[in-house]
PDB file of C-alpha atoms and ligand atoms in Angstrom:
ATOM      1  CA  UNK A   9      27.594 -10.118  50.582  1.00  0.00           C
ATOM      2  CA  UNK A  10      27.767 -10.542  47.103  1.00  0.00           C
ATOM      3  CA  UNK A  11      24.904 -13.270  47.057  1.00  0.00           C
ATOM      4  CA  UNK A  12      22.603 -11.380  48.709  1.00  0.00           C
ATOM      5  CA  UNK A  13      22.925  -8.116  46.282  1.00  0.00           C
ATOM      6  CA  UNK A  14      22.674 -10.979  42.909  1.00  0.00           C
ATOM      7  CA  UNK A  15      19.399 -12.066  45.225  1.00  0.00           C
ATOM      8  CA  UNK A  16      18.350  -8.556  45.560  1.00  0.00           C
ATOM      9  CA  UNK A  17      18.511  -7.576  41.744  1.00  0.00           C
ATOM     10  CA  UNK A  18      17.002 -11.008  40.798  1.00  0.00           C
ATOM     11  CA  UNK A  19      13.785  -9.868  42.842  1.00  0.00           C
ATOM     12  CA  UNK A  20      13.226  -6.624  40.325  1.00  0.00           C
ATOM     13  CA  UNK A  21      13.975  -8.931  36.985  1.00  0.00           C
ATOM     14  CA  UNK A  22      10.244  -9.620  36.760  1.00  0.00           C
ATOM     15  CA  UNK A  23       8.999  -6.082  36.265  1.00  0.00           C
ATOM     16  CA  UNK A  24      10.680  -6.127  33.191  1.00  0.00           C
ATOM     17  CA  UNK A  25       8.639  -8.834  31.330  1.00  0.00           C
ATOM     18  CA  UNK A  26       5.391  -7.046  32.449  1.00  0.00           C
ATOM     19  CA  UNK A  27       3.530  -7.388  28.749  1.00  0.00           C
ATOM     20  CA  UNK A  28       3.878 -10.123  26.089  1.00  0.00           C
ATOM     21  CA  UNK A  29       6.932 -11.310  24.271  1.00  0.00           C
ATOM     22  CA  UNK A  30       7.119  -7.770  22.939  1.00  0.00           C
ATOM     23  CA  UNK A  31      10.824  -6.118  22.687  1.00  0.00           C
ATOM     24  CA  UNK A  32      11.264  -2.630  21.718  1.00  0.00           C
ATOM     25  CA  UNK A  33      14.721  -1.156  20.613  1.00  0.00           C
ATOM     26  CA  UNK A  34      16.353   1.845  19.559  1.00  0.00           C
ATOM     27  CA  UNK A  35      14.203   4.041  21.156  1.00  0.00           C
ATOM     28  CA  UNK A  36      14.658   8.126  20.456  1.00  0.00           C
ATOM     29  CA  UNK A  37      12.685  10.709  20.103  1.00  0.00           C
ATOM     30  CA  UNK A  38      13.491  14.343  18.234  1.00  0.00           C
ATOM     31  CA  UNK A  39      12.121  17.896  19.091  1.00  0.00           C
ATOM     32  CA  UNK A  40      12.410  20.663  16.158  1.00  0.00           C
ATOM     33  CA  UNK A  41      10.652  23.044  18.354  1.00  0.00           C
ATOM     34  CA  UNK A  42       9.166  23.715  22.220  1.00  0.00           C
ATOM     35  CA  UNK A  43       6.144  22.967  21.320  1.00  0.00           C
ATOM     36  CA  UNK A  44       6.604  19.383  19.608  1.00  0.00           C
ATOM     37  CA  UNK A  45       8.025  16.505  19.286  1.00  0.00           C
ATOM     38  CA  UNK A  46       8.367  12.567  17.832  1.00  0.00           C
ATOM     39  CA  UNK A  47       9.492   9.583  18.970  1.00  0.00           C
ATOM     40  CA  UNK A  48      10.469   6.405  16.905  1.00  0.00           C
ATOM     41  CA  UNK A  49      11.405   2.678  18.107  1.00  0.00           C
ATOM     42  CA  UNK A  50      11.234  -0.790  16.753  1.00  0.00           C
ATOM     43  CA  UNK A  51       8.764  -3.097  18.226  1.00  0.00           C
ATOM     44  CA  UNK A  52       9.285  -6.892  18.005  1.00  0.00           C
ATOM     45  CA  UNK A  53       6.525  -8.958  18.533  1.00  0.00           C
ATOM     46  CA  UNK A  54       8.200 -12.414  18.523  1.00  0.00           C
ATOM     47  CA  UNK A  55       5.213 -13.625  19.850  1.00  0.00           C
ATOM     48  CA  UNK A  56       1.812 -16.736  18.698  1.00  0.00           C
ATOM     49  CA  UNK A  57      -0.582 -13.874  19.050  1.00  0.00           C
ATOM     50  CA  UNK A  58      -0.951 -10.369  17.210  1.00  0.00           C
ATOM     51  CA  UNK A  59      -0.648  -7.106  19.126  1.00  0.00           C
ATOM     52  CA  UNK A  60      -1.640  -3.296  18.964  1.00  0.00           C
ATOM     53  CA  UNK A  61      -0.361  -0.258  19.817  1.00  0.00           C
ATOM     54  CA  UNK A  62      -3.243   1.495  20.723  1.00  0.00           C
ATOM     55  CA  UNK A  63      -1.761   4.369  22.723  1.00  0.00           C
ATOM     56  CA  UNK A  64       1.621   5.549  24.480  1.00  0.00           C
ATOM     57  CA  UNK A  65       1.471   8.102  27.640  1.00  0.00           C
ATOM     58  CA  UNK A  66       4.233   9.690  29.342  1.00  0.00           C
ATOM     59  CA  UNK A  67       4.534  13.172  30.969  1.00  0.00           C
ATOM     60  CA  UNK A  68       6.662  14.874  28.756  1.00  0.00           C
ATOM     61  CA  UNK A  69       3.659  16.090  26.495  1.00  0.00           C
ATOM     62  CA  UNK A  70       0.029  17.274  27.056  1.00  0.00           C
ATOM     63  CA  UNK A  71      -1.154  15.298  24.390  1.00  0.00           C
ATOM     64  CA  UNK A  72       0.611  11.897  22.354  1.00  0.00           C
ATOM     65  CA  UNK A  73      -1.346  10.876  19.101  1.00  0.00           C
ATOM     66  CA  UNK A  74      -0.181   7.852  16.825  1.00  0.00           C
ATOM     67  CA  UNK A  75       0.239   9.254  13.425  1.00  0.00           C
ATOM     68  CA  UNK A  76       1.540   8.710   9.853  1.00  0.00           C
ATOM     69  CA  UNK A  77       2.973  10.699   6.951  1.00  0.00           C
ATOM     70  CA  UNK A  78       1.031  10.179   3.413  1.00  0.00           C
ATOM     71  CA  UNK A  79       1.559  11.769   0.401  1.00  0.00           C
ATOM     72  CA  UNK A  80      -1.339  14.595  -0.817  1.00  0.00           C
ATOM     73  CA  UNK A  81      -1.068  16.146  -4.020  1.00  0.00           C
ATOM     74  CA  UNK A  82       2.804  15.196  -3.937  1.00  0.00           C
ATOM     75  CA  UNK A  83       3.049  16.907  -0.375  1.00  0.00           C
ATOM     76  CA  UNK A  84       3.703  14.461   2.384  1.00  0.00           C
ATOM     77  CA  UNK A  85       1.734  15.129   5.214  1.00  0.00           C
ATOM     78  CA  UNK A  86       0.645  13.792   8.768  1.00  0.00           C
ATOM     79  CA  UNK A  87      -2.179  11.768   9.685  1.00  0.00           C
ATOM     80  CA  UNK A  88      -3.445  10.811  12.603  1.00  0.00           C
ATOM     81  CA  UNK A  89      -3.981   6.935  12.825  1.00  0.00           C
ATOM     82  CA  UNK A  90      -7.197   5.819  14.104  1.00  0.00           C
ATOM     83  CA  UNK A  91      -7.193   2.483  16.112  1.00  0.00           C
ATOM     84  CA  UNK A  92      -3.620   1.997  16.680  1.00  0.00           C
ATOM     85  CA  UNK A  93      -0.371   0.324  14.604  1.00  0.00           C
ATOM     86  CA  UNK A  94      -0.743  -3.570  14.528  1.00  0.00           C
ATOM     87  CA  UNK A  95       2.090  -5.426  15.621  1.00  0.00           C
ATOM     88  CA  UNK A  96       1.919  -9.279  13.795  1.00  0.00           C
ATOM     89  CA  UNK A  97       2.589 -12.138  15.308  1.00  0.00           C
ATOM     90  CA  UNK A  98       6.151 -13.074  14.522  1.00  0.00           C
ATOM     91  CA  UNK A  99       7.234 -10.017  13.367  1.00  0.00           C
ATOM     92  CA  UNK A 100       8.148  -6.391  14.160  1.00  0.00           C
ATOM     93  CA  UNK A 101       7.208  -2.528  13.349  1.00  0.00           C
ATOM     94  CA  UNK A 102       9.397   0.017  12.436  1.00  0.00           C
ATOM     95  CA  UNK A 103       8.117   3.410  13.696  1.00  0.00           C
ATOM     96  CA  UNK A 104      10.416   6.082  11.710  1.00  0.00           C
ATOM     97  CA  UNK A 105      11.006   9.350  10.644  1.00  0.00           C
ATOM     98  CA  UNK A 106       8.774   9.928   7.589  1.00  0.00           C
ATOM     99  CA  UNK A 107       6.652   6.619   8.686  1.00  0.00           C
ATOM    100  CA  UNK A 108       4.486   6.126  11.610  1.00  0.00           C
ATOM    101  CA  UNK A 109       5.624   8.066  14.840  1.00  0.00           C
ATOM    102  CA  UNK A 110       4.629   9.022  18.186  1.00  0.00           C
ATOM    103  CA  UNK A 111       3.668  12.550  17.933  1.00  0.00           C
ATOM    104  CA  UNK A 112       4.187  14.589  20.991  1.00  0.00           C
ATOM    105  CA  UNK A 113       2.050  17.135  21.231  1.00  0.00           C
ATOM    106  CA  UNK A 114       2.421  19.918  23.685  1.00  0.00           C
ATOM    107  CA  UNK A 115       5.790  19.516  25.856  1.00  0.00           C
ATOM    108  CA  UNK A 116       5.924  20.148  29.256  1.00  0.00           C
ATOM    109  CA  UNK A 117       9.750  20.651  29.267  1.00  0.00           C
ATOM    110  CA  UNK A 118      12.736  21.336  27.245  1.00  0.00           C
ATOM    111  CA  UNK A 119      14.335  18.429  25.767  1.00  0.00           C
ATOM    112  CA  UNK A 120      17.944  18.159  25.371  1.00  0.00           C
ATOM    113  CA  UNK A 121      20.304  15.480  23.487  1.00  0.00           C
ATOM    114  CA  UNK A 122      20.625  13.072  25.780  1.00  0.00           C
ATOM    115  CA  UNK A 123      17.737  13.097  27.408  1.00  0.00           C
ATOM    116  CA  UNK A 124      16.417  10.272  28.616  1.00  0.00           C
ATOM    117  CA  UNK A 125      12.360  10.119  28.108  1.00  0.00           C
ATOM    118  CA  UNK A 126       9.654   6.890  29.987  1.00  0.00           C
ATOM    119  CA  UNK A 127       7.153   6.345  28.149  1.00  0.00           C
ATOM    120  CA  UNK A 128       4.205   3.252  28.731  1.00  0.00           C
ATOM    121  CA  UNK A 129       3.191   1.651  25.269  1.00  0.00           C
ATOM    122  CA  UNK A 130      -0.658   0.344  25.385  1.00  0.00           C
ATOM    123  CA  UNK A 131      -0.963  -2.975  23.578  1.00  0.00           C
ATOM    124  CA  UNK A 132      -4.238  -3.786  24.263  1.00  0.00           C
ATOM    125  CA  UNK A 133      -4.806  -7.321  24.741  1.00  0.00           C
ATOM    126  CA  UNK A 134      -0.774  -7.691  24.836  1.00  0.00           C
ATOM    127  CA  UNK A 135      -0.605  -5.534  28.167  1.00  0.00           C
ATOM    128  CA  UNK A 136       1.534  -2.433  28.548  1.00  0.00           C
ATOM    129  CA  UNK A 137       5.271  -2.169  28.030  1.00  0.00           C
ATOM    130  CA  UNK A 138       7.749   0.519  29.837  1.00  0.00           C
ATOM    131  CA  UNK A 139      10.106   2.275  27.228  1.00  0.00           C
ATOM    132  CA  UNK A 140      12.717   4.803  26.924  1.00  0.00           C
ATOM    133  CA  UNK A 141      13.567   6.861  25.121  1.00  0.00           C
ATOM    134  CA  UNK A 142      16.548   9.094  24.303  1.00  0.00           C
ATOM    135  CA  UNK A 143      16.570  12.810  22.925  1.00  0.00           C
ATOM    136  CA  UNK A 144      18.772  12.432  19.763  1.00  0.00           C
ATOM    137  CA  UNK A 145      18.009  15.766  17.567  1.00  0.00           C
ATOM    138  CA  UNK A 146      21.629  14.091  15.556  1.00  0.00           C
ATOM    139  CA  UNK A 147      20.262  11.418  14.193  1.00  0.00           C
ATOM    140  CA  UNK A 148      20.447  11.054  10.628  1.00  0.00           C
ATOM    141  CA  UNK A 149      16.910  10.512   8.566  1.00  0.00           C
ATOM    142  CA  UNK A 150      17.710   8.318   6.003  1.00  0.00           C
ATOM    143  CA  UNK A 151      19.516   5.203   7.476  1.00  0.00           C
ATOM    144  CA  UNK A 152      18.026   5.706  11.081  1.00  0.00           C
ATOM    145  CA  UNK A 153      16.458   2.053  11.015  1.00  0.00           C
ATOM    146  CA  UNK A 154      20.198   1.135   9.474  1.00  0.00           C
ATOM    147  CA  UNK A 155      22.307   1.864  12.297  1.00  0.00           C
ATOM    148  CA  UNK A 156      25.707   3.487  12.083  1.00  0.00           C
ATOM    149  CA  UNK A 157      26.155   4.141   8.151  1.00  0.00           C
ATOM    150  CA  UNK A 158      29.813   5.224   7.338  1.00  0.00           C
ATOM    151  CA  UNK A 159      28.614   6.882   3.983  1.00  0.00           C
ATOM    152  CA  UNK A 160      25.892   9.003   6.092  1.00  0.00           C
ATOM    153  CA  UNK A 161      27.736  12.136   5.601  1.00  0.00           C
ATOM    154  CA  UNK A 162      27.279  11.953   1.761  1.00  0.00           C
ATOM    155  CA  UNK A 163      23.474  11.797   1.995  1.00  0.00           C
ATOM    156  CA  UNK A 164      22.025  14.606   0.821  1.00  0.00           C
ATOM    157  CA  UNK A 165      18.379  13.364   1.621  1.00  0.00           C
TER     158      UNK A 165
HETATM  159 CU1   CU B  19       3.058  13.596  13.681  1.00  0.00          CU
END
């Protein structure tokens, strides 16, 4: 019995490896409001051959642009980001709060902490890659790309 389950699971392995060499970790996404929300991952591209994130769908929002914050006249503001986030070969991209994020853009439900969210990253030439993400409103700004920081309750930023 127990051969034939391992046998079974092995079967459903290969849907996993779907795109390129491409990892993604520490996937979350935060919602201030109904009406919006932003998600944030690392992507590893330990890959020969350079890849772009040239759009991410899901169902939880009407709308999901790739943006950016920039700074105007000292006031940071968002951008949206025209022809995707490159991804080089050999190395990975940090999308994070105050950086470049998945803007959500018209929810079509409430979103609680915990919450687990699919979304399909379009890498162009580097295929598509299934992610998700979970609700985490907690999370603190500053060290999010850090991990656990033990002196996180002394940041005042
Ligand atoms: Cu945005």
């Amino acid at each position: 019995m127990k051969s034939m389950t391992l046998a079974a699971a092995a079967t459903l392995l290969p849907l996993a490896g779907l795109a390129a060499d491409l990892t993604v970790e520490d996937a979350y996404l935060r919602s201030a409001n109904p009406m919006t929300g932003a998600a944030f991952m690392r992507i590893d591209n330990p890959g020969e051959a350079a890849c772009m994130l040239t759009a991410v769908t899901s169902d939880v929002a009407e709308r999901i642009e790739l943006h950016t914050h920039e700074e105007e006249d000292g006031v940071m503001r968002m951008r949206r980001i025209e022809g995707g986030i490159a991804i080089p070969a050999g190395s990975a991209v940090q999308l994070d709060r105050g950086g470049d994020h998945v803007m959500l853009l018209g929810l079509t439900r409430s979103l609680a902490d915990g919450d687990r969210v699919a979304f399909q990253l379009d890498l162009g030439d580097c295929g598509t890659q299934e992610v998700e993400a979970v609700v985490d409103n907690t999370r603190d700004a500053s060290h999010a790309a850090e991990g656990a920081d033990p002196h996180a309750d002394h940041s005042g930023h």
